PDB file of C-alpha atoms in Angstrom:
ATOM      1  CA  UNK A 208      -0.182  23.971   1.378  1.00 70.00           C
ATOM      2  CA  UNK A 209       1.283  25.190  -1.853  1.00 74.00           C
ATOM      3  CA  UNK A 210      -0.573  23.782  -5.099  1.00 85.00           C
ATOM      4  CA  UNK A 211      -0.035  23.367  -8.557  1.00 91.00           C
ATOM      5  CA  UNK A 212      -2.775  23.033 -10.890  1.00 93.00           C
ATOM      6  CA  UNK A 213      -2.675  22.641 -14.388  1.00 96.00           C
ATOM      7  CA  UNK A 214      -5.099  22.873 -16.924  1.00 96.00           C
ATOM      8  CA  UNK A 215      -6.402  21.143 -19.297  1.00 97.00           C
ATOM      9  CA  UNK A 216      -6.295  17.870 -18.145  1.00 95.00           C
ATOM     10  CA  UNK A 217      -6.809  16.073 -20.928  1.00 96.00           C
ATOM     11  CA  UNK A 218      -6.479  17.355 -24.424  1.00 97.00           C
ATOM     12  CA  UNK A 219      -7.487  15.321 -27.504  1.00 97.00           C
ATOM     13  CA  UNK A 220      -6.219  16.597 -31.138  1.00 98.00           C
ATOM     14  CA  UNK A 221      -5.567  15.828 -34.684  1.00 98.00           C
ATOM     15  CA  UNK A 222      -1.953  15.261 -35.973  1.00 98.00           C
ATOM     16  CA  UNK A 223      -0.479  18.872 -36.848  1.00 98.00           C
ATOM     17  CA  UNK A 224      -2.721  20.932 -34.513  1.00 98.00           C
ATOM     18  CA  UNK A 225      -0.846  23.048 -32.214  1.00 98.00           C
ATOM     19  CA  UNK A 226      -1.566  22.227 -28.271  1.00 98.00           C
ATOM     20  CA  UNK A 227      -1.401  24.119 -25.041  1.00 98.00           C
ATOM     21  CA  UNK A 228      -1.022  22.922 -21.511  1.00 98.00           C
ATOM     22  CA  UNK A 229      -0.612  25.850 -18.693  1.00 98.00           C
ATOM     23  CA  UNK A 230       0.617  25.759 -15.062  1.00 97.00           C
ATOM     24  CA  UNK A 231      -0.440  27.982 -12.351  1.00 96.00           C
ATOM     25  CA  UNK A 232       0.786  27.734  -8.589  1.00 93.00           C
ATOM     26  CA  UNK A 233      -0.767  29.322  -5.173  1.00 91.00           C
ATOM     27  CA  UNK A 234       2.656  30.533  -4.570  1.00 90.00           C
ATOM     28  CA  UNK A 235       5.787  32.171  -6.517  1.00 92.00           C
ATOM     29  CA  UNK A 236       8.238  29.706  -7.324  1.00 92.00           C
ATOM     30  CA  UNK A 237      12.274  29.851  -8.099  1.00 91.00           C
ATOM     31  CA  UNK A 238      11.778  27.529 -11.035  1.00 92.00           C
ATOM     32  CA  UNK A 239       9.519  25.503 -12.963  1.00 95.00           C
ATOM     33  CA  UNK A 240      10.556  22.391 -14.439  1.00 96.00           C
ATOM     34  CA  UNK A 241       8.926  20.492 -17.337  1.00 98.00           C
ATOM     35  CA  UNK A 242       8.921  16.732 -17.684  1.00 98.00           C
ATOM     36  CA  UNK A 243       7.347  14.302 -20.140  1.00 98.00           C
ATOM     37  CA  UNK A 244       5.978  10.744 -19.151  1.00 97.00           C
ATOM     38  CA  UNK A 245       4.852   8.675 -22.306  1.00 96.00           C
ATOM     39  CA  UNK A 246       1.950   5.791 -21.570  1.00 93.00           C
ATOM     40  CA  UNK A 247       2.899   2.915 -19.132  1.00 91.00           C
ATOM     41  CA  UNK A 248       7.055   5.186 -18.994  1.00 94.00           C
ATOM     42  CA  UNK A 249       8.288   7.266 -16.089  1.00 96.00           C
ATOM     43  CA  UNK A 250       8.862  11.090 -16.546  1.00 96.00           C
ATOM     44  CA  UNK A 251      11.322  12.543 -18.301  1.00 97.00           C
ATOM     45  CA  UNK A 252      12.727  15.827 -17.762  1.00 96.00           C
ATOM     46  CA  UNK A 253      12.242  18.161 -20.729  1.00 97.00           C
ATOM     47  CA  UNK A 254      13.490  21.660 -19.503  1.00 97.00           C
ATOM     48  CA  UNK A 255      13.760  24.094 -16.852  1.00 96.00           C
ATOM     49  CA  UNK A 256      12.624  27.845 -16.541  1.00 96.00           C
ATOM     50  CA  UNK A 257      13.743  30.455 -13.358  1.00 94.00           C
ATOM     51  CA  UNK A 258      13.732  33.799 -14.673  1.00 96.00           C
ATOM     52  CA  UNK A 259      10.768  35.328 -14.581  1.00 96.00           C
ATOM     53  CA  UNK A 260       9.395  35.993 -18.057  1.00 97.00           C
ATOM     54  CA  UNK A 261      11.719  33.525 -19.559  1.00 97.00           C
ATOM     55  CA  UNK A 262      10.902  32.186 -22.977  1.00 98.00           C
ATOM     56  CA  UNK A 263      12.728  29.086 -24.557  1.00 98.00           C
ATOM     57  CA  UNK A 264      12.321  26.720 -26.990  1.00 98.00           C
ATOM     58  CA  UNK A 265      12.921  22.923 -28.054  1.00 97.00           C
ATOM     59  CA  UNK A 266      12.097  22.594 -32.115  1.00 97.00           C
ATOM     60  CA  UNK A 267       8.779  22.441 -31.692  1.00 98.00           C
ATOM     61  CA  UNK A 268       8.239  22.942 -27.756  1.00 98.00           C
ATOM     62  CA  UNK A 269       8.194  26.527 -26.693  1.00 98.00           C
ATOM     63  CA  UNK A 270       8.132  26.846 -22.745  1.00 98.00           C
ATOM     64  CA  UNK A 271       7.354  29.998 -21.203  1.00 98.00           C
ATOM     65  CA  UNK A 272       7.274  31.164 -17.016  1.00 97.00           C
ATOM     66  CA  UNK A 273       5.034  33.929 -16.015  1.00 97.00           C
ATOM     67  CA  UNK A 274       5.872  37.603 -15.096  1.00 95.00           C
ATOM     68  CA  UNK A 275       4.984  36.714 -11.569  1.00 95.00           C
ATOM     69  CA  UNK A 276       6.713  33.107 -11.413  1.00 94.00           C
ATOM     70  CA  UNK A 277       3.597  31.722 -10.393  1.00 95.00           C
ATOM     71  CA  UNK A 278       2.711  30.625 -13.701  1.00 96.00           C
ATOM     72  CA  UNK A 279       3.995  28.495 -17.009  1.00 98.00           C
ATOM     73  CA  UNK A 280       2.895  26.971 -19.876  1.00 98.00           C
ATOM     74  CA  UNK A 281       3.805  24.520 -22.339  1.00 98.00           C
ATOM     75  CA  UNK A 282       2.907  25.395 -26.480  1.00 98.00           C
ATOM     76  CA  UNK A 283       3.479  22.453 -28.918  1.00 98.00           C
ATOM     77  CA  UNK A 284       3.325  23.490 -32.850  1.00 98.00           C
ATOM     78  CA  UNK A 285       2.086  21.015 -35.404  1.00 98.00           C
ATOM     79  CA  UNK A 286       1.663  18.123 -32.847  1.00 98.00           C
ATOM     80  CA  UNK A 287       2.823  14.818 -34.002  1.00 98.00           C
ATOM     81  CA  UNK A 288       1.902  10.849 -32.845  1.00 97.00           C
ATOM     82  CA  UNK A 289       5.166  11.032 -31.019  1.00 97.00           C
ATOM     83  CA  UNK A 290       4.154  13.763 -28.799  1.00 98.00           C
ATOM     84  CA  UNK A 291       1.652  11.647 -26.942  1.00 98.00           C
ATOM     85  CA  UNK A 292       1.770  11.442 -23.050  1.00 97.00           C
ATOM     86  CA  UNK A 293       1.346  13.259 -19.952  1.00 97.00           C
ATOM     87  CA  UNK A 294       2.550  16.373 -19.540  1.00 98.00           C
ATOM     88  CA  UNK A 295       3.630  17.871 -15.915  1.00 97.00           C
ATOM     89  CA  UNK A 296       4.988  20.722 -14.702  1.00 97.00           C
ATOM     90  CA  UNK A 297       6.949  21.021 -11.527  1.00 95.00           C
ATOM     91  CA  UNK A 298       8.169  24.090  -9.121  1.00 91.00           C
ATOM     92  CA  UNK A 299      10.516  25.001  -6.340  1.00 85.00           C
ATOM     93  CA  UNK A 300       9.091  27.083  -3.898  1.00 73.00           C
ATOM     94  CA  UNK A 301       8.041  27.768  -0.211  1.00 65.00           C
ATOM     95  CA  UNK A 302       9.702  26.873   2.964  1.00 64.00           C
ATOM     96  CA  UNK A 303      10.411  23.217   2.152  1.00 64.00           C
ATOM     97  CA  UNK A 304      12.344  23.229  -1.390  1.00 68.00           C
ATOM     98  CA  UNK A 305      10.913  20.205  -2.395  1.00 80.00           C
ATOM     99  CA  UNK A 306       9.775  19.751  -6.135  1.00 87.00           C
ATOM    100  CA  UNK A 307       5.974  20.175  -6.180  1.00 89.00           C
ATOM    101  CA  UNK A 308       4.460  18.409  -9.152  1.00 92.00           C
ATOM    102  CA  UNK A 309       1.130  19.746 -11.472  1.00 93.00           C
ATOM    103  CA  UNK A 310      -1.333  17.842 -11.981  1.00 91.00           C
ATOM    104  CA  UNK A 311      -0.716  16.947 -15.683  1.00 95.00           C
ATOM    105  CA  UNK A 312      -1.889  17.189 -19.012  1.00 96.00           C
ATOM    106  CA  UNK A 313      -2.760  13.729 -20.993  1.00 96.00           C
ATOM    107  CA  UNK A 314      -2.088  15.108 -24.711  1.00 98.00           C
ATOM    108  CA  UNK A 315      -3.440  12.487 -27.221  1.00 98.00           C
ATOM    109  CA  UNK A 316      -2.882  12.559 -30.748  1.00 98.00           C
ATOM    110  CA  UNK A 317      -5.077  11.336 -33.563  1.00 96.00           C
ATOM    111  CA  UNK A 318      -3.017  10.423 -36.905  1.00 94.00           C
TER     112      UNK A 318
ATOM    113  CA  UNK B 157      25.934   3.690 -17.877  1.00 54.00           C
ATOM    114  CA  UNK B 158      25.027   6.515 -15.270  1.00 64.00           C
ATOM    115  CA  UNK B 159      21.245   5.538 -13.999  1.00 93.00           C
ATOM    116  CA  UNK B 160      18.264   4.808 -11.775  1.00 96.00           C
ATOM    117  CA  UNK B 161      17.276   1.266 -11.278  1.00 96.00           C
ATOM    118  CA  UNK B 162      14.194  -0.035  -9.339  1.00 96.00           C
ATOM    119  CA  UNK B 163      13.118  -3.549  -9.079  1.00 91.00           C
ATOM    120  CA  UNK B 164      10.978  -5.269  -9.221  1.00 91.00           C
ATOM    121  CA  UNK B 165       9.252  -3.809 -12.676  1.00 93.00           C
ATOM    122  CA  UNK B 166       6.111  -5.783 -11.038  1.00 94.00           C
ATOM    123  CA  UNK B 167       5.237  -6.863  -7.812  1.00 94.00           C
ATOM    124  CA  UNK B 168       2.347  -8.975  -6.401  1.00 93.00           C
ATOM    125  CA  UNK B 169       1.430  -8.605  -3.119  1.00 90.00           C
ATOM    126  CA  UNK B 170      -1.696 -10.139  -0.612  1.00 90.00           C
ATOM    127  CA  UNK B 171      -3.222  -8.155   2.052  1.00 88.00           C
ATOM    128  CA  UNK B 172      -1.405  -8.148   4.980  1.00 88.00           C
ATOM    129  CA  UNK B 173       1.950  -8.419   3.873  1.00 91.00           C
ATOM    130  CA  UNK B 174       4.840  -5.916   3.857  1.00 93.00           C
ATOM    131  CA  UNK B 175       6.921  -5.405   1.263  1.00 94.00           C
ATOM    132  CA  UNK B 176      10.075  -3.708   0.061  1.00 95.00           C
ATOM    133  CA  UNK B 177      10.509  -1.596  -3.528  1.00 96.00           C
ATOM    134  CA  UNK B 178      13.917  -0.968  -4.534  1.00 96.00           C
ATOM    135  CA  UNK B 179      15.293   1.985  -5.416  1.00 97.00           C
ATOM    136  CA  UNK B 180      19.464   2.243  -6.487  1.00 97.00           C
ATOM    137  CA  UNK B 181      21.232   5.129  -8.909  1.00 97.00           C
ATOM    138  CA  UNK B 182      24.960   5.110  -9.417  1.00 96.00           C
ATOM    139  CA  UNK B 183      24.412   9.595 -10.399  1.00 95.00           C
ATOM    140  CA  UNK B 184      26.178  10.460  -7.249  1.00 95.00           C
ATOM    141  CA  UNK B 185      23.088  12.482  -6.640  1.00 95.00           C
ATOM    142  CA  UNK B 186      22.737  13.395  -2.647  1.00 94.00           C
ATOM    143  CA  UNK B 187      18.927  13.660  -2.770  1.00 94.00           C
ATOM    144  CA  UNK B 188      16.452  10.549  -3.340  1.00 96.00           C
ATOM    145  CA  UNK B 189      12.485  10.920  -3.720  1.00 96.00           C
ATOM    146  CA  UNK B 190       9.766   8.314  -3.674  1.00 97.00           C
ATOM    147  CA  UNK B 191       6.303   9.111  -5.345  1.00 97.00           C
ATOM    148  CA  UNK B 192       3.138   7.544  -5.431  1.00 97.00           C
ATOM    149  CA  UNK B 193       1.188   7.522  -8.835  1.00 95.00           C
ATOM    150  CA  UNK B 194      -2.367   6.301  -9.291  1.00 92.00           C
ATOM    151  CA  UNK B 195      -4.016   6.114 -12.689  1.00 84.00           C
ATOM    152  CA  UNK B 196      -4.737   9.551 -14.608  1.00 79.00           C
ATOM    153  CA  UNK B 197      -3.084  10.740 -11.921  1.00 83.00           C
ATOM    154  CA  UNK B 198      -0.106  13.063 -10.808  1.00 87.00           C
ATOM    155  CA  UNK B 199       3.069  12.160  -8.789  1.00 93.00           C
ATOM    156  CA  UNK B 200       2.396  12.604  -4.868  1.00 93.00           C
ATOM    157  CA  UNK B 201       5.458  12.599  -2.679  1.00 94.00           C
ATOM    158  CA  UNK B 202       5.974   9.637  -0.480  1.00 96.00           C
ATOM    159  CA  UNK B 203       9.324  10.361   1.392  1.00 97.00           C
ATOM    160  CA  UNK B 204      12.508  12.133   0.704  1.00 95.00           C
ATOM    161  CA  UNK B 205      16.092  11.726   1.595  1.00 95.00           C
ATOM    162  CA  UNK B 206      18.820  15.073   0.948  1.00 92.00           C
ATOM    163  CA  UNK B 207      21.339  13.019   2.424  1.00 94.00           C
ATOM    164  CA  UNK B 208      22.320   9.604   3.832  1.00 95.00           C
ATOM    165  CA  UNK B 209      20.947   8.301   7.031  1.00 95.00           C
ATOM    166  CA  UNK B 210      18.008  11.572   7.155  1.00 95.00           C
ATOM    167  CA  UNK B 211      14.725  11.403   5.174  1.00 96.00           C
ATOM    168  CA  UNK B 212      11.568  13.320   5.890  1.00 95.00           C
ATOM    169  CA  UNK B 213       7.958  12.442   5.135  1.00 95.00           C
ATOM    170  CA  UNK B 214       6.112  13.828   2.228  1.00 93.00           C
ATOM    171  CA  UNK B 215       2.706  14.589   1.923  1.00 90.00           C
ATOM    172  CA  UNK B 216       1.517  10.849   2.223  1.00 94.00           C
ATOM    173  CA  UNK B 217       3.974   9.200   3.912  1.00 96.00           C
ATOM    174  CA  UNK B 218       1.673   7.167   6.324  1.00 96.00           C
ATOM    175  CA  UNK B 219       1.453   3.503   5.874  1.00 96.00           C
ATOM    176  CA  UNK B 220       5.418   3.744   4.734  1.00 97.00           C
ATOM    177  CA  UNK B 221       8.628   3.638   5.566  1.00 97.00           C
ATOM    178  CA  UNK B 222      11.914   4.309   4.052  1.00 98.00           C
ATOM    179  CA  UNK B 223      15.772   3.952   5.040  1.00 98.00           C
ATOM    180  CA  UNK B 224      18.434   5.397   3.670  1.00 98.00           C
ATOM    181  CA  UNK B 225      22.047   3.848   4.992  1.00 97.00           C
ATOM    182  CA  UNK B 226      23.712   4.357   1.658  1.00 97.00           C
ATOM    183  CA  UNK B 227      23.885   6.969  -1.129  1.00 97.00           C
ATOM    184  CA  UNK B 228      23.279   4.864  -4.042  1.00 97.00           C
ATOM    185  CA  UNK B 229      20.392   3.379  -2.529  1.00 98.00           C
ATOM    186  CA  UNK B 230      16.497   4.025  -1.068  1.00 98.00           C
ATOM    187  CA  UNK B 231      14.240   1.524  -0.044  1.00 98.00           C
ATOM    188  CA  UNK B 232      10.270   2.213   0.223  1.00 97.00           C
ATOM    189  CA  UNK B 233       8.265  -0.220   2.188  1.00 97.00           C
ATOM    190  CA  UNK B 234       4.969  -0.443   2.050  1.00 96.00           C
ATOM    191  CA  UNK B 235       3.398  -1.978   5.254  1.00 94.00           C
ATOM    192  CA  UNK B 236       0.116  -3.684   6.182  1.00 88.00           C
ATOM    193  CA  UNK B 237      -1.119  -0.435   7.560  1.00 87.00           C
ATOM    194  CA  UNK B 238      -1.115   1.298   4.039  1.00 88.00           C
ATOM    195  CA  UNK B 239      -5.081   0.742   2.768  1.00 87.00           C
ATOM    196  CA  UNK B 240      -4.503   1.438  -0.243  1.00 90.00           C
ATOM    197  CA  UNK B 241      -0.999   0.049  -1.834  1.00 93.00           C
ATOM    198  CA  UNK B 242      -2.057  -0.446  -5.858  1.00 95.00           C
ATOM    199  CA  UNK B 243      -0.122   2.084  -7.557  1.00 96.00           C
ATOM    200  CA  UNK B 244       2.767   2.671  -9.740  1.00 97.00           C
ATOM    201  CA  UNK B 245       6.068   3.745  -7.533  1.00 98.00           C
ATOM    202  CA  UNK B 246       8.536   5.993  -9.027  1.00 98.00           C
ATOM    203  CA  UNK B 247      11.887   6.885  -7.367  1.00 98.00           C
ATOM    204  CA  UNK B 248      13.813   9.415  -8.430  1.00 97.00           C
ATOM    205  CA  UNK B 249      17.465  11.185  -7.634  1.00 96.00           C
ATOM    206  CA  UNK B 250      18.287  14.156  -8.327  1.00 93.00           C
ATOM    207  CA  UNK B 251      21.357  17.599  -7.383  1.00 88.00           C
ATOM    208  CA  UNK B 252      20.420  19.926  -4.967  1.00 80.00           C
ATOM    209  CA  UNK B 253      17.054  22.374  -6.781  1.00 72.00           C
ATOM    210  CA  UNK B 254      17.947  20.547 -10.069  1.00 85.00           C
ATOM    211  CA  UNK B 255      16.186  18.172 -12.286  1.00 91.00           C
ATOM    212  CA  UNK B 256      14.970  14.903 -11.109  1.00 94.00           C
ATOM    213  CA  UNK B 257      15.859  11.733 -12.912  1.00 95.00           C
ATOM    214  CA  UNK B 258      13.388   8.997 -12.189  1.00 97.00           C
ATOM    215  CA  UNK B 259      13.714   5.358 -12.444  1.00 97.00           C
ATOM    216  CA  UNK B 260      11.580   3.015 -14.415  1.00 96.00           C
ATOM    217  CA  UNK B 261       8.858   2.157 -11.848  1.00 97.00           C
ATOM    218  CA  UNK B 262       7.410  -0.282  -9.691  1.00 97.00           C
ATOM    219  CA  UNK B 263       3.529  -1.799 -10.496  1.00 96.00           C
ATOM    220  CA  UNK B 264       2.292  -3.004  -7.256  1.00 95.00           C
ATOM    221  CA  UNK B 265      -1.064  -4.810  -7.018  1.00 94.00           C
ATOM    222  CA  UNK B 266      -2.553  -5.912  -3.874  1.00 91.00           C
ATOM    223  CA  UNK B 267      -4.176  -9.103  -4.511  1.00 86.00           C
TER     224      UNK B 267
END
């Protein structure tokens, strides 16, 4: 069945180093959708991408969906405490049209 | 306010039993979701519901069940025959291909 991995899983940094978190699915999707879940919260929806090569940005979030729409990733400049959580990435695609979620991202941040 | 509710926040259970997770959102959203998450892990799809009184099973939907009579509401039981039950239990709503708005969560812990 369709899959969507994301890599890293974890990612430990220091406060104001920039952080990357990338998506990649076994099949093309119509969308991808970002969402946010801090510790012990529920996700959050952050954005959504569905043309292919699409590029937008939220201060200091830039989102970005692959040539191919099989892909995404998630770029954070100058990370800050508040940016902690799990970050997950989620696509439309295949027969079904349900919302397929990644596998996530755990982002900490060390002041 | 426009929302998500679930209740309870955290629920005690012994083996054996059955019980039922709430799940109510006032978004006038058609389609409902239940998801399973397990720690350091992703969301996996229990059930879903498009629109009152059909749902279809996700990918790990055994050991559940789920009704949906009403729009504004989608209960999740989780039966004696589910080996596993711990988790945290997110429901979510959400328009048709759109962003998903979750609720706070269920803790359930299988004594």
């Amino acid at each position: 069945g369709q899959q969507v991995m994301q890599i890293p899983q974890y990612q430990h940094v220091q406060e104001g180093e920039d952080f990357t978190t990338y998506c990649n699915s076994s099949t093309t999707l119509s969308n991808i959708q970002w969402y946010k879940q801090r510790p012990g919260g529920h996700p959050v929806f952050l954005i959504q991408l569905v043309k292919s090569g699409e590029v937008k940005k939220q201060k200091r979030l830039t989102f970005q969906f692959g040539e191919a729409k099989k892909n995404s990733s998630l770029h954070i400049t100058a990370t800050q405490t508040t940016d902690v959580g799990t970050y997950f990435c989620a696509g439309y695609g295949g027969a079904t049209n349900k919302l397929i979620f990644g596998t996530g991202t755990l982002l900490a941040v060390q002041p | 306010d426009g929302g998500i509710t679930q209740s309870p926040k955290y629920l005690f259970r012994k083996e054996g039993q059955n019980v039922t997770l709430s799940c109510e959102q006032n978004l006038n959203h058609d389609a409902m979701y239940w998801y399973r998450q397990d720690p350091g892990q992703g969301l996996r799809l229990i059930y879903y519901s498009q629109i009152v009184n059909d749902f279809q099973k996700g990918d790990i939907a055994e050991g559940y069940s789920v009704s949906r009579e009403k729009k504004e509401s989608f209960p999740l039981t989780v039966t004696s025959a589910q080996k596993n039950p711990t988790a945290f239990y997110l429901c979510a709503s959400s328009p048709p291909s759109d962003e998903q708005f979750f609720g706070p969560g269920t803790r359930l812990t299988v004594l």
